[in-house]
PDB file of C-alpha atoms in Angstrom:
ATOM      1  CA  ASP A   1      -0.006   0.176   0.001  1.00  0.00           C
ATOM      2  CA  PRO A   2       1.206   3.374  -0.834  1.00  0.00           C
ATOM      3  CA  LYS A   3       2.629   5.194   2.107  1.00  0.00           C
ATOM      4  CA  ILE A   4       2.350   8.900   0.656  1.00  0.00           C
ATOM      5  CA  ILE A   5      -0.812   9.464  -0.721  1.00  0.00           C
ATOM      6  CA  GLN A   6      -1.667  12.308  -3.479  1.00  0.00           C
ATOM      7  CA  LYS A   7      -4.901  12.816  -4.570  1.00  0.00           C
ATOM      8  CA  PRO A   8      -6.323  13.585  -7.676  1.00  0.00           C
ATOM      9  CA  LYS A   9      -3.426  11.415  -9.976  1.00  0.00           C
ATOM     10  CA  TYR A  10      -4.284  13.529 -12.571  1.00  0.00           C
ATOM     11  CA  LEU A  11      -5.831  17.242 -12.899  1.00  0.00           C
ATOM     12  CA  VAL A  12      -7.017  19.291 -15.639  1.00  0.00           C
ATOM     13  CA  ALA A  13      -7.845  22.543 -15.136  1.00  0.00           C
ATOM     14  CA  VAL A  14      -8.579  26.077 -17.013  1.00  0.00           C
ATOM     15  CA  THR A  15      -6.289  29.608 -16.594  1.00  0.00           C
ATOM     16  CA  GLY A  16      -7.419  31.353 -14.041  1.00  0.00           C
ATOM     17  CA  SER A  17      -9.054  28.658 -11.943  1.00  0.00           C
ATOM     18  CA  GLU A  18      -7.753  27.447  -8.253  1.00  0.00           C
ATOM     19  CA  LYS A  19      -6.837  23.937  -7.539  1.00  0.00           C
ATOM     20  CA  ILE A  20      -6.030  22.343  -4.376  1.00  0.00           C
ATOM     21  CA  LEU A  21      -3.367  19.050  -4.905  1.00  0.00           C
ATOM     22  CA  ILE A  22      -3.952  16.718  -1.725  1.00  0.00           C
ATOM     23  CA  CYS A  23      -1.003  14.967   0.186  1.00  0.00           C
ATOM     24  CA  GLU A  24      -1.014  12.516   3.222  1.00  0.00           C
ATOM     25  CA  GLN A  25       1.411  10.671   4.665  1.00  0.00           C
ATOM     26  CA  TYR A  26       1.216   7.414   7.172  1.00  0.00           C
ATOM     27  CA  LEU A  27       4.881   6.859   8.021  1.00  0.00           C
ATOM     28  CA  GLY A  28       4.630   8.695  10.758  1.00  0.00           C
ATOM     29  CA  HIS A  29       6.959  11.291   9.469  1.00  0.00           C
ATOM     30  CA  ASN A  30       7.352  15.023  10.661  1.00  0.00           C
ATOM     31  CA  ALA A  31       8.877  16.776   7.842  1.00  0.00           C
ATOM     32  CA  MET A  32       6.843  16.942   4.417  1.00  0.00           C
ATOM     33  CA  TYR A  33       8.088  18.753   0.955  1.00  0.00           C
ATOM     34  CA  TRP A  34       6.933  19.684  -2.036  1.00  0.00           C
ATOM     35  CA  TYR A  35       8.388  19.528  -5.665  1.00  0.00           C
ATOM     36  CA  ARG A  36       7.814  20.108  -8.965  1.00  0.00           C
ATOM     37  CA  GLN A  37       8.827  18.356 -12.074  1.00  0.00           C
ATOM     38  CA  SER A  38       8.474  19.424 -15.806  1.00  0.00           C
ATOM     39  CA  ALA A  39      10.661  19.106 -18.968  1.00  0.00           C
ATOM     40  CA  LYS A  40      12.238  22.482 -18.128  1.00  0.00           C
ATOM     41  CA  LYS A  41      13.003  21.915 -14.399  1.00  0.00           C
ATOM     42  CA  PRO A  42      13.378  18.339 -13.663  1.00  0.00           C
ATOM     43  CA  LEU A  43      12.620  18.516 -10.198  1.00  0.00           C
ATOM     44  CA  GLU A  44      12.550  21.251  -8.285  1.00  0.00           C
ATOM     45  CA  PHE A  45      12.059  22.201  -4.766  1.00  0.00           C
ATOM     46  CA  MET A  46       9.190  24.409  -3.609  1.00  0.00           C
ATOM     47  CA  PHE A  47       8.576  23.816  -0.060  1.00  0.00           C
ATOM     48  CA  SER A  48       9.934  22.163   3.110  1.00  0.00           C
ATOM     49  CA  TYR A  49       7.578  21.979   6.453  1.00  0.00           C
ATOM     50  CA  SER A  50       8.881  20.309  10.060  1.00  0.00           C
ATOM     51  CA  TYR A  51       6.216  19.960  12.439  1.00  0.00           C
ATOM     52  CA  GLN A  52       3.788  21.727  10.661  1.00  0.00           C
ATOM     53  CA  LYS A  53       5.790  24.740  10.274  1.00  0.00           C
ATOM     54  CA  LEU A  54       7.708  26.128   7.147  1.00  0.00           C
ATOM     55  CA  MET A  55      11.132  25.403   7.155  1.00  0.00           C
ATOM     56  CA  ASP A  56      12.136  26.809   3.405  1.00  0.00           C
ATOM     57  CA  ASN A  57       9.940  28.397   0.525  1.00  0.00           C
ATOM     58  CA  GLN A  58      11.936  28.339  -3.115  1.00  0.00           C
ATOM     59  CA  THR A  59       8.708  29.573  -4.730  1.00  0.00           C
ATOM     60  CA  ALA A  60       8.604  33.141  -5.916  1.00  0.00           C
ATOM     61  CA  SER A  61       5.061  33.219  -6.730  1.00  0.00           C
ATOM     62  CA  SER A  62       2.607  33.693  -3.649  1.00  0.00           C
ATOM     63  CA  ARG A  63      -0.018  31.814  -5.814  1.00  0.00           C
ATOM     64  CA  PHE A  64       1.413  28.853  -4.390  1.00  0.00           C
ATOM     65  CA  GLN A  65       0.277  27.911  -0.744  1.00  0.00           C
ATOM     66  CA  PRO A  66       1.224  24.826   0.869  1.00  0.00           C
ATOM     67  CA  GLN A  67      -1.483  23.989   3.937  1.00  0.00           C
ATOM     68  CA  SER A  68      -0.834  21.752   6.783  1.00  0.00           C
ATOM     69  CA  SER A  69      -4.211  21.340   8.731  1.00  0.00           C
ATOM     70  CA  LYS A  70      -2.752  17.958  10.241  1.00  0.00           C
ATOM     71  CA  LYS A  71       0.829  16.648  11.136  1.00  0.00           C
ATOM     72  CA  ASN A  72       0.598  14.135   8.175  1.00  0.00           C
ATOM     73  CA  HIS A  73      -1.282  16.596   5.529  1.00  0.00           C
ATOM     74  CA  LEU A  74       0.705  19.018   3.287  1.00  0.00           C
ATOM     75  CA  ASP A  75      -2.051  20.165   0.704  1.00  0.00           C
ATOM     76  CA  LEU A  76      -0.805  22.736  -1.930  1.00  0.00           C
ATOM     77  CA  GLN A  77      -3.291  25.657  -2.989  1.00  0.00           C
ATOM     78  CA  ILE A  78      -2.472  27.160  -6.259  1.00  0.00           C
ATOM     79  CA  THR A  79      -4.503  29.880  -7.692  1.00  0.00           C
ATOM     80  CA  ALA A  80      -4.933  31.844 -10.929  1.00  0.00           C
ATOM     81  CA  LEU A  81      -3.489  28.748 -12.817  1.00  0.00           C
ATOM     82  CA  LYS A  82      -1.071  29.687 -15.915  1.00  0.00           C
ATOM     83  CA  PRO A  83      -0.544  27.057 -18.585  1.00  0.00           C
ATOM     84  CA  ASP A  84       3.518  27.263 -17.176  1.00  0.00           C
ATOM     85  CA  ASP A  85       2.012  25.602 -14.214  1.00  0.00           C
ATOM     86  CA  SER A  86       1.854  22.383 -16.022  1.00  0.00           C
ATOM     87  CA  ALA A  87       3.751  19.797 -14.146  1.00  0.00           C
ATOM     88  CA  THR A  88       4.000  16.914 -12.248  1.00  0.00           C
ATOM     89  CA  TYR A  89       3.835  17.860  -8.158  1.00  0.00           C
ATOM     90  CA  PHE A  90       5.628  15.320  -5.894  1.00  0.00           C
ATOM     91  CA  CYS A  91       4.755  15.468  -2.268  1.00  0.00           C
ATOM     92  CA  ALA A  92       7.729  13.824   0.096  1.00  0.00           C
ATOM     93  CA  SER A  93       8.342  13.403   3.572  1.00  0.00           C
ATOM     94  CA  SER A  94      11.326  12.514   5.941  1.00  0.00           C
ATOM     95  CA  GLN A  95      11.463  11.562   9.344  1.00  0.00           C
ATOM     96  CA  GLY A  96      12.140  14.989  11.066  1.00  0.00           C
ATOM     97  CA  GLY A  97      13.702  17.057   8.570  1.00  0.00           C
ATOM     98  CA  ALA A  98      17.123  16.601   9.275  1.00  0.00           C
ATOM     99  CA  PRO A  99      19.910  16.900   6.518  1.00  0.00           C
ATOM    100  CA  ASN A 100      20.851  13.383   6.079  1.00  0.00           C
ATOM    101  CA  GLU A 101      17.035  11.768   5.738  1.00  0.00           C
ATOM    102  CA  ARG A 102      16.172  10.099   2.633  1.00  0.00           C
ATOM    103  CA  LEU A 103      13.044  11.555   1.484  1.00  0.00           C
ATOM    104  CA  PHE A 104      10.348   9.278   0.651  1.00  0.00           C
ATOM    105  CA  PHE A 105       8.048  10.463  -2.512  1.00  0.00           C
ATOM    106  CA  GLY A 106       4.444   9.909  -3.553  1.00  0.00           C
ATOM    107  CA  HIS A 107       3.655   9.259  -7.153  1.00  0.00           C
ATOM    108  CA  GLY A 108       2.613  12.569  -8.053  1.00  0.00           C
ATOM    109  CA  THR A 109      -0.252  14.787  -9.334  1.00  0.00           C
ATOM    110  CA  LYS A 110      -0.226  15.484 -13.023  1.00  0.00           C
ATOM    111  CA  LEU A 111      -1.451  19.150 -13.607  1.00  0.00           C
ATOM    112  CA  SER A 112      -2.477  20.273 -17.084  1.00  0.00           C
ATOM    113  CA  VAL A 113      -3.306  23.732 -17.528  1.00  0.00           C
ATOM    114  CA  LEU A 114      -5.096  24.735 -20.362  1.00  0.00           C
TER     115      LEU A 114
ATOM    116  CA  GLY B   1      23.064  28.501  -3.495  1.00  0.00           C
ATOM    117  CA  ASP B   2      23.440  24.907  -3.550  1.00  0.00           C
ATOM    118  CA  SER B   3      23.946  22.825  -6.695  1.00  0.00           C
ATOM    119  CA  VAL B   4      24.266  19.692  -8.343  1.00  0.00           C
ATOM    120  CA  THR B   5      25.688  18.810 -11.674  1.00  0.00           C
ATOM    121  CA  GLN B   6      25.026  15.501 -13.241  1.00  0.00           C
ATOM    122  CA  THR B   7      25.871  14.088 -16.786  1.00  0.00           C
ATOM    123  CA  GLU B   8      23.256  14.985 -18.938  1.00  0.00           C
ATOM    124  CA  GLY B   9      20.589  13.786 -21.102  1.00  0.00           C
ATOM    125  CA  GLN B  10      20.775   9.926 -21.634  1.00  0.00           C
ATOM    126  CA  VAL B  11      22.943   7.279 -20.953  1.00  0.00           C
ATOM    127  CA  ALA B  12      22.548   4.268 -23.609  1.00  0.00           C
ATOM    128  CA  LEU B  13      24.404   1.028 -22.651  1.00  0.00           C
ATOM    129  CA  SER B  14      24.262  -2.813 -23.440  1.00  0.00           C
ATOM    130  CA  GLU B  15      23.527  -5.590 -20.781  1.00  0.00           C
ATOM    131  CA  GLU B  16      26.450  -6.117 -18.533  1.00  0.00           C
ATOM    132  CA  ASP B  17      28.369  -2.886 -19.487  1.00  0.00           C
ATOM    133  CA  PHE B  18      29.538  -0.757 -17.167  1.00  0.00           C
ATOM    134  CA  LEU B  19      27.571   2.395 -15.908  1.00  0.00           C
ATOM    135  CA  THR B  20      28.948   5.692 -14.583  1.00  0.00           C
ATOM    136  CA  ILE B  21      27.080   8.610 -14.147  1.00  0.00           C
ATOM    137  CA  HIS B  22      28.868  11.616 -12.933  1.00  0.00           C
ATOM    138  CA  CYS B  23      27.385  13.570 -10.202  1.00  0.00           C
ATOM    139  CA  ASN B  24      29.627  17.008  -9.045  1.00  0.00           C
ATOM    140  CA  TYR B  25      28.051  19.694  -6.193  1.00  0.00           C
ATOM    141  CA  SER B  26      28.286  22.962  -4.977  1.00  0.00           C
ATOM    142  CA  ALA B  27      27.172  23.520  -1.453  1.00  0.00           C
ATOM    143  CA  SER B  28      27.918  26.193   1.492  1.00  0.00           C
ATOM    144  CA  GLY B  29      27.906  23.319   4.056  1.00  0.00           C
ATOM    145  CA  TYR B  30      28.860  19.799   4.476  1.00  0.00           C
ATOM    146  CA  PRO B  31      25.759  18.041   3.325  1.00  0.00           C
ATOM    147  CA  ALA B  32      24.846  14.236   2.861  1.00  0.00           C
ATOM    148  CA  LEU B  33      24.605  12.857  -0.854  1.00  0.00           C
ATOM    149  CA  PHE B  34      22.475  10.837  -2.454  1.00  0.00           C
ATOM    150  CA  TRP B  35      21.198   8.891  -5.258  1.00  0.00           C
ATOM    151  CA  TYR B  36      17.732   8.236  -6.227  1.00  0.00           C
ATOM    152  CA  VAL B  37      16.005   6.391  -9.262  1.00  0.00           C
ATOM    153  CA  GLN B  38      12.912   7.274 -10.638  1.00  0.00           C
ATOM    154  CA  TYR B  39      10.689   4.898 -12.806  1.00  0.00           C
ATOM    155  CA  PRO B  40       8.086   5.720 -15.066  1.00  0.00           C
ATOM    156  CA  GLY B  41       4.704   6.946 -13.687  1.00  0.00           C
ATOM    157  CA  GLU B  42       6.523   6.994  -9.996  1.00  0.00           C
ATOM    158  CA  GLY B  43       7.697   9.260  -7.528  1.00  0.00           C
ATOM    159  CA  PRO B  44      11.931   9.277  -6.984  1.00  0.00           C
ATOM    160  CA  GLN B  45      12.737   6.339  -4.929  1.00  0.00           C
ATOM    161  CA  PHE B  46      15.971   6.523  -2.499  1.00  0.00           C
ATOM    162  CA  LEU B  47      18.759   4.573  -3.762  1.00  0.00           C
ATOM    163  CA  PHE B  48      21.479   5.372  -1.218  1.00  0.00           C
ATOM    164  CA  ARG B  49      23.293   8.017   0.823  1.00  0.00           C
ATOM    165  CA  ALA B  50      26.602   8.731   2.077  1.00  0.00           C
ATOM    166  CA  SER B  51      27.284  11.377   4.880  1.00  0.00           C
ATOM    167  CA  ARG B  52      30.759  11.820   5.095  1.00  0.00           C
ATOM    168  CA  ASP B  53      33.990  12.464   3.079  1.00  0.00           C
ATOM    169  CA  LYS B  54      35.270   8.852   1.610  1.00  0.00           C
ATOM    170  CA  GLU B  55      32.065   7.004   2.978  1.00  0.00           C
ATOM    171  CA  LYS B  56      30.785   4.557   0.230  1.00  0.00           C
ATOM    172  CA  GLY B  57      27.316   4.235  -0.300  1.00  0.00           C
ATOM    173  CA  SER B  58      25.796   1.059  -2.122  1.00  0.00           C
ATOM    174  CA  SER B  59      22.639  -0.473  -3.214  1.00  0.00           C
ATOM    175  CA  ARG B  60      21.524  -3.320  -5.997  1.00  0.00           C
ATOM    176  CA  GLY B  61      24.942  -3.417  -7.274  1.00  0.00           C
ATOM    177  CA  PHE B  62      25.176   0.449  -7.681  1.00  0.00           C
ATOM    178  CA  GLU B  63      27.893   2.323  -5.502  1.00  0.00           C
ATOM    179  CA  ALA B  64      29.072   5.993  -5.248  1.00  0.00           C
ATOM    180  CA  THR B  65      31.783   7.513  -2.834  1.00  0.00           C
ATOM    181  CA  TYR B  66      31.716  10.579  -1.198  1.00  0.00           C
ATOM    182  CA  ASP B  67      34.805  12.827  -2.325  1.00  0.00           C
ATOM    183  CA  LYS B  68      34.936  16.159  -0.868  1.00  0.00           C
ATOM    184  CA  GLY B  69      38.231  17.109  -2.324  1.00  0.00           C
ATOM    185  CA  THR B  70      36.646  16.957  -5.897  1.00  0.00           C
ATOM    186  CA  THR B  71      33.055  17.763  -4.529  1.00  0.00           C
ATOM    187  CA  SER B  72      31.771  14.257  -6.545  1.00  0.00           C
ATOM    188  CA  PHE B  73      29.822  11.278  -5.681  1.00  0.00           C
ATOM    189  CA  HIS B  74      29.905   9.342  -9.341  1.00  0.00           C
ATOM    190  CA  LEU B  75      27.334   6.467  -9.779  1.00  0.00           C
ATOM    191  CA  ARG B  76      28.961   3.333 -10.908  1.00  0.00           C
ATOM    192  CA  LYS B  77      27.637  -0.117 -11.447  1.00  0.00           C
ATOM    193  CA  ALA B  78      29.724  -3.135 -12.769  1.00  0.00           C
ATOM    194  CA  SER B  79      27.180  -4.809 -15.049  1.00  0.00           C
ATOM    195  CA  VAL B  80      23.793  -3.303 -15.937  1.00  0.00           C
ATOM    196  CA  GLN B  81      20.710  -5.310 -16.646  1.00  0.00           C
ATOM    197  CA  GLU B  82      17.802  -4.150 -18.742  1.00  0.00           C
ATOM    198  CA  SER B  83      15.593  -3.408 -15.568  1.00  0.00           C
ATOM    199  CA  ASP B  84      18.386  -0.894 -14.628  1.00  0.00           C
ATOM    200  CA  SER B  85      16.297   1.535 -17.123  1.00  0.00           C
ATOM    201  CA  ALA B  86      15.228   4.579 -15.286  1.00  0.00           C
ATOM    202  CA  VAL B  87      16.092   8.121 -14.503  1.00  0.00           C
ATOM    203  CA  TYR B  88      18.731   8.609 -11.948  1.00  0.00           C
ATOM    204  CA  TYR B  89      19.000  11.734  -9.615  1.00  0.00           C
ATOM    205  CA  CYS B  90      21.884  12.911  -7.704  1.00  0.00           C
ATOM    206  CA  ALA B  91      20.992  15.018  -4.788  1.00  0.00           C
ATOM    207  CA  LEU B  92      22.282  16.995  -1.826  1.00  0.00           C
ATOM    208  CA  GLY B  93      20.813  17.011   1.439  1.00  0.00           C
ATOM    209  CA  ALA B  94      19.929  20.393   3.345  1.00  0.00           C
ATOM    210  CA  SER B  95      23.281  21.942   4.295  1.00  0.00           C
ATOM    211  CA  GLY B  96      24.321  25.479   5.466  1.00  0.00           C
ATOM    212  CA  GLY B  97      21.256  26.102   7.381  1.00  0.00           C
ATOM    213  CA  ASN B  98      18.663  25.549   4.839  1.00  0.00           C
ATOM    214  CA  TYR B  99      16.052  23.134   4.448  1.00  0.00           C
ATOM    215  CA  LYS B 100      16.173  22.356   0.624  1.00  0.00           C
ATOM    216  CA  PRO B 101      17.081  19.263  -0.379  1.00  0.00           C
ATOM    217  CA  THR B 102      18.273  19.928  -4.115  1.00  0.00           C
ATOM    218  CA  PHE B 103      18.318  17.407  -6.973  1.00  0.00           C
ATOM    219  CA  GLY B 104      20.196  17.240 -10.439  1.00  0.00           C
ATOM    220  CA  LYS B 105      18.816  17.459 -13.731  1.00  0.00           C
ATOM    221  CA  GLY B 106      18.558  13.771 -13.634  1.00  0.00           C
ATOM    222  CA  THR B 107      20.269  11.277 -16.470  1.00  0.00           C
ATOM    223  CA  SER B 108      18.061   8.810 -18.351  1.00  0.00           C
ATOM    224  CA  LEU B 109      19.786   5.145 -18.349  1.00  0.00           C
ATOM    225  CA  VAL B 110      18.479   2.854 -21.238  1.00  0.00           C
ATOM    226  CA  VAL B 111      19.587  -0.509 -21.234  1.00  0.00           C
ATOM    227  CA  HIS B 112      19.532  -2.654 -24.292  1.00  0.00           C
ATOM    228  CA  PRO B 113      19.017  -6.573 -24.186  1.00  0.00           C
TER     229      PRO B 113
END
């Protein structure tokens, strides 16, 4: 059974709309991350959270907002969608956020913005 | 900021060939180094890591040695199989006070039978 669940697996949106990408992990981890993968930038760090607090942020645009309602959830809200936002978004987790910890990834949500 | 440079594009080999994928890094601190593998339709999977200079990481016949002097962590395998075909990522753990694990651009390995 997958230990990191991302929903939905595929998502089609129109330009200007808003979507929420869901991520839940059942590994008992305290750190969670979002990455984006596209042809232009293969695996790009977006956010890191540890114990539900933002640790680091590489996303220039405020259109991307992570939301952590529970320790094992880190959703990603994207507003005012643009075609350039089309990518696969991966959620990941690690034990506590320490620098030498391995990351566990979900299977991704593939977003297409028309 | 921290960065990783690895062999670009695709590496095409035949079964039983020797594999090398180069990885060099630039970091402000002393990061742990990782290799991940990604199969189509899945997220990256951890392969192995090394946390200090001269430490060798290995898994499934793949190996790499942390070399702080040359800032490298090259991936090697003595004899590849068709099932090794995948995209391989070299990565840095967070370091220097940041919390951004950083990945290289990935190298696509295609192994022909």
